Amino acid sequence: MGFLEQQSIRWLALDIDGTLYPPRMLNARMVRSTFPSPRLAFAFNWARREYRRVQEHVPTDPPSREGLLERQATMVAQRLGQSDVPKIRERIERQFYQSWARSFLSIKAFSDLRTTLETVKEAGLKIALFSDFPIEQKPATLEIADLVDFAITSEESGYLKPSKHAFELLLQHIDAAPSEILYVGDSYTKDCQGAKQAGMHAALLGKRPHSQAPDADLVAATWKELAALIL
């Protein structure tokens, strides 16, 4: 009996970037988005880190993607010592969001991903995708769109993982109690600890020893290994 049956899991929720396809593909695309303005890229990366650091103490207003994008642009503008937030927001959209939408059209899924998800569906579970980045065409590009029941970015909540507000957005859209969800991700702090804080089960995908990921219910190096644990 696998973990899904043991814990009466009804939904398998998945991070996307670095979880459904290799981190090296993600990293290569992140490097490309450093241009044409490395200065903007450094400020943007700082703002995302700072956003996570303060988001539980300073609420996003309004708590929506619009609120997040505006707050993010304001932080980037302040970091750059500029005051034209609308212009900075336009630059962020062009250099990052639009660039990512194009570059992620060539990503390739991990081997054994689709086979595992097909078996999960055959067992009667539903599948959700939940990422800090826009979903765009990633499910189709990864050739799993037909298996996905729901997909949303945490940005829609106005917060980023591991915020409890971000995971609450996911819970609002799926018909399951937190204890009936297994969340799988490649980040221990953002994915596993965030999911556990929301009351979900969590699996870490990566080569990190389980002893270094005490909050994770499961740790697996590959999708094949994860399948053996959950099915």
mmCIF file of C-alpha atoms in Angstrom:
data_model
loop_
_atom_site.group_PDB
_atom_site.id
_atom_site.type_symbol
_atom_site.label_atom_id
_atom_site.label_comp_id
_atom_site.label_asym_id
_atom_site.label_seq_id
_atom_site.Cartn_x
_atom_site.Cartn_y
_atom_site.Cartn_z
ATOM 1 C CA MET A 1 0.000 0.000 0.000
ATOM 2 C CA GLY A 2 1.463 3.330 -1.082
ATOM 3 C CA PHE A 3 1.392 6.695 0.670
ATOM 4 C CA LEU A 4 -1.604 7.957 -1.320
ATOM 5 C CA GLU A 5 -3.817 5.108 -0.156
ATOM 6 C CA GLN A 6 -2.419 5.041 3.370
ATOM 7 C CA GLN A 7 -3.204 8.721 3.919
ATOM 8 C CA SER A 8 -6.467 8.784 1.916
ATOM 9 C CA ILE A 9 -5.035 11.384 -0.467
ATOM 10 C CA ARG A 10 -7.535 12.774 -2.993
ATOM 11 C CA TRP A 11 -5.448 15.461 -4.705
ATOM 12 C CA LEU A 12 -1.843 15.449 -5.874
ATOM 13 C CA ALA A 13 -0.696 19.080 -6.046
ATOM 14 C CA LEU A 14 2.527 19.869 -7.860
ATOM 15 C CA ASP A 15 5.011 22.672 -8.129
ATOM 16 C CA ILE A 16 6.132 23.100 -11.750
ATOM 17 C CA ASP A 17 9.546 24.676 -12.222
ATOM 18 C CA GLY A 18 12.338 22.342 -11.160
ATOM 19 C CA THR A 19 9.755 19.737 -10.138
ATOM 20 C CA LEU A 20 8.163 18.653 -13.413
ATOM 21 C CA TYR A 21 11.251 19.348 -15.514
ATOM 22 C CA PRO A 22 14.987 19.520 -14.656
ATOM 23 C CA PRO A 23 16.270 22.507 -12.644
ATOM 24 C CA ARG A 24 19.059 23.015 -15.196
ATOM 25 C CA MET A 25 16.417 23.980 -17.774
ATOM 26 C CA LEU A 26 14.942 26.485 -15.332
ATOM 27 C CA ASN A 27 18.340 27.913 -14.426
ATOM 28 C CA ALA A 28 19.328 28.355 -18.070
ATOM 29 C CA ARG A 29 16.184 30.389 -18.719
ATOM 30 C CA MET A 30 16.698 32.462 -15.597
ATOM 31 C CA VAL A 31 20.209 33.346 -16.791
ATOM 32 C CA ARG A 32 18.866 34.434 -20.176
ATOM 33 C CA SER A 33 16.378 36.770 -18.519
ATOM 34 C CA THR A 34 19.304 38.650 -16.955
ATOM 35 C CA PHE A 35 19.447 40.543 -20.250
ATOM 36 C CA PRO A 36 19.061 43.119 -21.681
ATOM 37 C CA SER A 37 19.380 44.797 -18.261
ATOM 38 C CA PRO A 38 21.407 42.927 -15.611
ATOM 39 C CA ARG A 39 20.765 45.806 -13.216
ATOM 40 C CA LEU A 40 17.007 45.313 -13.525
ATOM 41 C CA ALA A 41 17.457 41.550 -13.123
ATOM 42 C CA PHE A 42 19.449 41.922 -9.911
ATOM 43 C CA ALA A 43 16.861 44.334 -8.519
ATOM 44 C CA PHE A 44 14.021 42.000 -9.506
ATOM 45 C CA ASN A 45 15.664 38.981 -7.875
ATOM 46 C CA TRP A 46 16.272 41.015 -4.732
ATOM 47 C CA ALA A 47 12.632 42.127 -4.709
ATOM 48 C CA ARG A 48 11.335 38.536 -4.943
ATOM 49 C CA ARG A 49 13.507 37.496 -1.997
ATOM 50 C CA GLU A 50 12.545 40.557 0.011
ATOM 51 C CA TYR A 51 8.871 40.049 -0.866
ATOM 52 C CA ARG A 52 8.989 36.591 0.706
ATOM 53 C CA ARG A 53 10.783 37.924 3.761
ATOM 54 C CA VAL A 54 8.235 40.624 4.596
ATOM 55 C CA GLN A 55 4.972 39.303 3.130
ATOM 56 C CA GLU A 56 3.663 37.784 6.376
ATOM 57 C CA HIS A 57 4.248 41.038 8.249
ATOM 58 C CA VAL A 58 3.236 43.575 5.592
ATOM 59 C CA PRO A 59 -0.013 42.547 3.830
ATOM 60 C CA THR A 60 -0.381 42.932 0.071
ATOM 61 C CA ASP A 61 -3.131 45.414 -0.781
ATOM 62 C CA PRO A 62 -5.144 44.351 -2.660
ATOM 63 C CA PRO A 63 -4.425 40.637 -2.060
ATOM 64 C CA SER A 64 -4.404 39.748 -5.751
ATOM 65 C CA ARG A 65 -2.001 39.351 -8.653
ATOM 66 C CA GLU A 66 -2.518 43.016 -9.488
ATOM 67 C CA GLY A 67 -1.546 43.913 -5.933
ATOM 68 C CA LEU A 68 1.521 41.679 -6.116
ATOM 69 C CA LEU A 69 2.712 43.068 -9.444
ATOM 70 C CA GLU A 70 2.291 46.646 -8.257
ATOM 71 C CA ARG A 71 4.033 46.002 -4.948
ATOM 72 C CA GLN A 72 6.815 44.103 -6.719
ATOM 73 C CA ALA A 73 7.376 46.939 -9.192
ATOM 74 C CA THR A 74 7.450 49.462 -6.348
ATOM 75 C CA MET A 75 10.125 47.453 -4.563
ATOM 76 C CA VAL A 76 12.212 47.149 -7.729
ATOM 77 C CA ALA A 77 11.884 50.882 -8.412
ATOM 78 C CA GLN A 78 13.002 51.702 -4.874
ATOM 79 C CA ARG A 79 15.965 49.347 -5.213
ATOM 80 C CA LEU A 80 16.977 51.112 -8.432
ATOM 81 C CA GLY A 81 16.452 54.554 -6.916
ATOM 82 C CA GLN A 82 13.716 55.394 -9.413
ATOM 83 C CA SER A 83 10.229 56.794 -8.950
ATOM 84 C CA ASP A 84 8.421 55.863 -12.185
ATOM 85 C CA VAL A 85 6.766 52.650 -10.983
ATOM 86 C CA PRO A 86 4.550 52.176 -14.095
ATOM 87 C CA LYS A 87 7.644 52.285 -16.314
ATOM 88 C CA ILE A 88 9.477 49.792 -14.097
ATOM 89 C CA ARG A 89 6.450 47.511 -14.180
ATOM 90 C CA GLU A 90 6.444 47.606 -17.992
ATOM 91 C CA ARG A 91 10.149 46.743 -18.048
ATOM 92 C CA ILE A 92 9.591 43.833 -15.664
ATOM 93 C CA GLU A 93 6.793 42.553 -17.882
ATOM 94 C CA ARG A 94 8.982 42.664 -21.003
ATOM 95 C CA GLN A 95 12.248 41.357 -19.594
ATOM 96 C CA PHE A 96 10.829 38.634 -17.376
ATOM 97 C CA TYR A 97 7.213 37.617 -17.849
ATOM 98 C CA GLN A 98 7.077 37.928 -21.644
ATOM 99 C CA SER A 99 10.529 36.399 -22.023
ATOM 100 C CA TRP A 100 9.624 33.457 -19.796
ATOM 101 C CA ALA A 101 6.416 32.793 -21.737
ATOM 102 C CA ARG A 102 8.509 32.312 -24.885
ATOM 103 C CA SER A 103 11.503 30.486 -23.436
ATOM 104 C CA PHE A 104 9.490 27.933 -21.481
ATOM 105 C CA LEU A 105 7.933 26.609 -24.687
ATOM 106 C CA SER A 106 10.978 24.348 -25.111
ATOM 107 C CA ILE A 107 11.151 22.661 -21.693
ATOM 108 C CA LYS A 108 11.067 18.855 -21.488
ATOM 109 C CA ALA A 109 9.452 16.890 -18.669
ATOM 110 C CA PHE A 110 11.292 14.496 -16.392
ATOM 111 C CA SER A 111 11.194 10.899 -17.558
ATOM 112 C CA ASP A 112 8.579 8.877 -15.651
ATOM 113 C CA LEU A 113 6.539 12.022 -14.913
ATOM 114 C CA ARG A 114 3.673 11.294 -17.271
ATOM 115 C CA THR A 115 3.595 7.584 -16.440
ATOM 116 C CA THR A 116 3.372 8.407 -12.737
ATOM 117 C CA LEU A 117 0.609 10.965 -13.237
ATOM 118 C CA GLU A 118 -1.359 8.580 -15.446
ATOM 119 C CA THR A 119 -1.262 5.975 -12.673
ATOM 120 C CA VAL A 120 -2.341 8.602 -10.148
ATOM 121 C CA LYS A 121 -5.338 9.482 -12.319
ATOM 122 C CA GLU A 122 -6.214 5.816 -12.778
ATOM 123 C CA ALA A 123 -6.321 5.545 -8.989
ATOM 124 C CA GLY A 124 -9.070 8.182 -8.968
ATOM 125 C CA LEU A 125 -7.067 11.174 -7.738
ATOM 126 C CA LYS A 126 -7.129 14.678 -9.150
ATOM 127 C CA ILE A 127 -4.053 16.703 -10.062
ATOM 128 C CA ALA A 128 -3.382 20.403 -9.454
ATOM 129 C CA LEU A 129 -0.455 22.590 -10.485
ATOM 130 C CA PHE A 130 0.584 25.406 -8.156
ATOM 131 C CA SER A 131 3.607 27.571 -8.935
ATOM 132 C CA ASP A 132 5.099 30.940 -8.013
ATOM 133 C CA PHE A 133 5.531 31.630 -11.723
ATOM 134 C CA PRO A 134 2.740 32.069 -14.311
ATOM 135 C CA ILE A 135 1.426 28.741 -15.622
ATOM 136 C CA GLU A 136 1.243 29.857 -19.288
ATOM 137 C CA GLN A 137 1.603 26.909 -21.707
ATOM 138 C CA LYS A 138 3.750 24.743 -19.427
ATOM 139 C CA PRO A 139 1.210 21.903 -18.969
ATOM 140 C CA ALA A 140 0.855 21.550 -22.741
ATOM 141 C CA THR A 141 4.599 21.874 -23.350
ATOM 142 C CA LEU A 142 5.256 19.171 -20.753
ATOM 143 C CA GLU A 143 2.552 17.032 -22.409
ATOM 144 C CA ILE A 144 0.477 16.611 -19.257
ATOM 145 C CA ALA A 145 -2.321 19.137 -19.867
ATOM 146 C CA ASP A 146 -4.866 16.344 -20.324
ATOM 147 C CA LEU A 147 -4.065 15.022 -16.847
ATOM 148 C CA VAL A 148 -4.346 18.330 -14.962
ATOM 149 C CA ASP A 149 -7.635 19.199 -13.262
ATOM 150 C CA PHE A 150 -6.655 22.645 -11.984
ATOM 151 C CA ALA A 151 -3.715 25.034 -12.287
ATOM 152 C CA ILE A 152 -3.001 28.428 -10.749
ATOM 153 C CA THR A 153 -0.072 30.658 -9.820
ATOM 154 C CA SER A 154 0.433 31.779 -6.239
ATOM 155 C CA GLU A 155 0.740 35.329 -7.589
ATOM 156 C CA GLU A 156 -3.072 35.350 -7.855
ATOM 157 C CA SER A 157 -3.219 35.395 -4.055
ATOM 158 C CA GLY A 158 -0.969 38.440 -3.791
ATOM 159 C CA TYR A 159 1.613 36.292 -2.024
ATOM 160 C CA LEU A 160 4.421 33.866 -2.862
ATOM 161 C CA LYS A 161 5.202 30.443 -1.431
ATOM 162 C CA PRO A 162 5.735 29.554 1.377
ATOM 163 C CA SER A 163 3.125 32.054 2.617
ATOM 164 C CA LYS A 164 0.057 30.488 4.193
ATOM 165 C CA HIS A 165 -2.005 32.958 2.152
ATOM 166 C CA ALA A 166 -0.607 31.494 -1.064
ATOM 167 C CA PHE A 167 -1.524 27.930 -0.113
ATOM 168 C CA GLU A 168 -4.941 29.085 1.100
ATOM 169 C CA LEU A 169 -5.618 30.182 -2.484
ATOM 170 C CA LEU A 170 -5.018 26.623 -3.656
ATOM 171 C CA LEU A 171 -7.297 25.245 -0.948
ATOM 172 C CA GLN A 172 -10.074 27.619 -1.978
ATOM 173 C CA HIS A 173 -10.141 26.109 -5.458
ATOM 174 C CA ILE A 174 -10.028 22.373 -4.813
ATOM 175 C CA ASP A 175 -12.587 20.169 -3.098
ATOM 176 C CA ALA A 176 -10.412 18.572 -0.451
ATOM 177 C CA ALA A 177 -9.295 19.070 3.113
ATOM 178 C CA PRO A 178 -5.610 19.961 3.545
ATOM 179 C CA SER A 179 -4.937 16.480 4.968
ATOM 180 C CA GLU A 180 -6.227 14.959 1.714
ATOM 181 C CA ILE A 181 -3.578 16.706 -0.392
ATOM 182 C CA LEU A 182 -0.004 15.665 -1.126
ATOM 183 C CA TYR A 183 2.068 18.578 -2.383
ATOM 184 C CA VAL A 184 5.240 17.792 -4.334
ATOM 185 C CA GLY A 185 8.007 20.323 -4.919
ATOM 186 C CA ASP A 186 11.754 20.717 -5.274
ATOM 187 C CA SER A 187 12.161 23.468 -2.659
ATOM 188 C CA TYR A 188 12.198 22.422 0.981
ATOM 189 C CA THR A 189 11.411 25.883 2.360
ATOM 190 C CA LYS A 190 8.962 27.137 -0.275
ATOM 191 C CA ASP A 191 7.178 23.901 -1.139
ATOM 192 C CA CYS A 192 7.461 21.432 1.731
ATOM 193 C CA GLN A 193 7.394 23.801 4.683
ATOM 194 C CA GLY A 194 4.744 25.959 3.028
ATOM 195 C CA ALA A 195 2.495 22.970 2.355
ATOM 196 C CA LYS A 196 2.950 21.560 5.851
ATOM 197 C CA GLN A 197 2.134 24.941 7.371
ATOM 198 C CA ALA A 198 -1.149 24.795 5.435
ATOM 199 C CA GLY A 199 -1.914 21.332 6.818
ATOM 200 C CA MET A 200 -1.031 19.349 3.696
ATOM 201 C CA HIS A 201 1.286 16.393 3.293
ATOM 202 C CA ALA A 202 4.531 17.208 1.499
ATOM 203 C CA ALA A 203 7.043 15.385 -0.680
ATOM 204 C CA LEU A 204 10.438 16.789 -1.603
ATOM 205 C CA LEU A 205 11.783 15.918 -5.038
ATOM 206 C CA GLY A 206 15.567 16.090 -5.117
ATOM 207 C CA LYS A 207 18.778 14.556 -3.843
ATOM 208 C CA ARG A 208 18.599 16.097 -0.378
ATOM 209 C CA PRO A 209 18.812 13.501 2.445
ATOM 210 C CA HIS A 210 15.584 13.045 4.407
ATOM 211 C CA SER A 211 17.539 13.889 7.563
ATOM 212 C CA GLN A 212 17.978 17.404 6.147
ATOM 213 C CA ALA A 213 14.281 17.738 5.318
ATOM 214 C CA PRO A 214 12.506 16.789 8.570
ATOM 215 C CA ASP A 215 9.210 18.474 7.642
ATOM 216 C CA ALA A 216 8.861 16.462 4.429
ATOM 217 C CA ASP A 217 6.729 13.328 4.663
ATOM 218 C CA LEU A 218 8.588 11.858 1.707
ATOM 219 C CA VAL A 219 11.871 12.549 -0.064
ATOM 220 C CA ALA A 220 12.671 11.116 -3.495
ATOM 221 C CA ALA A 221 15.485 11.784 -5.946
ATOM 222 C CA THR A 222 13.459 10.990 -9.075
ATOM 223 C CA TRP A 223 9.870 10.625 -10.218
ATOM 224 C CA LYS A 224 10.402 6.883 -10.524
ATOM 225 C CA GLU A 225 11.481 6.755 -6.886
ATOM 226 C CA LEU A 226 8.568 8.950 -5.818
ATOM 227 C CA ALA A 227 6.120 6.723 -7.700
ATOM 228 C CA ALA A 228 7.401 3.704 -5.775
ATOM 229 C CA LEU A 229 6.679 5.518 -2.506
ATOM 230 C CA ILE A 230 3.235 6.897 -3.231
ATOM 231 C CA LEU A 231 1.555 4.311 -5.477
#
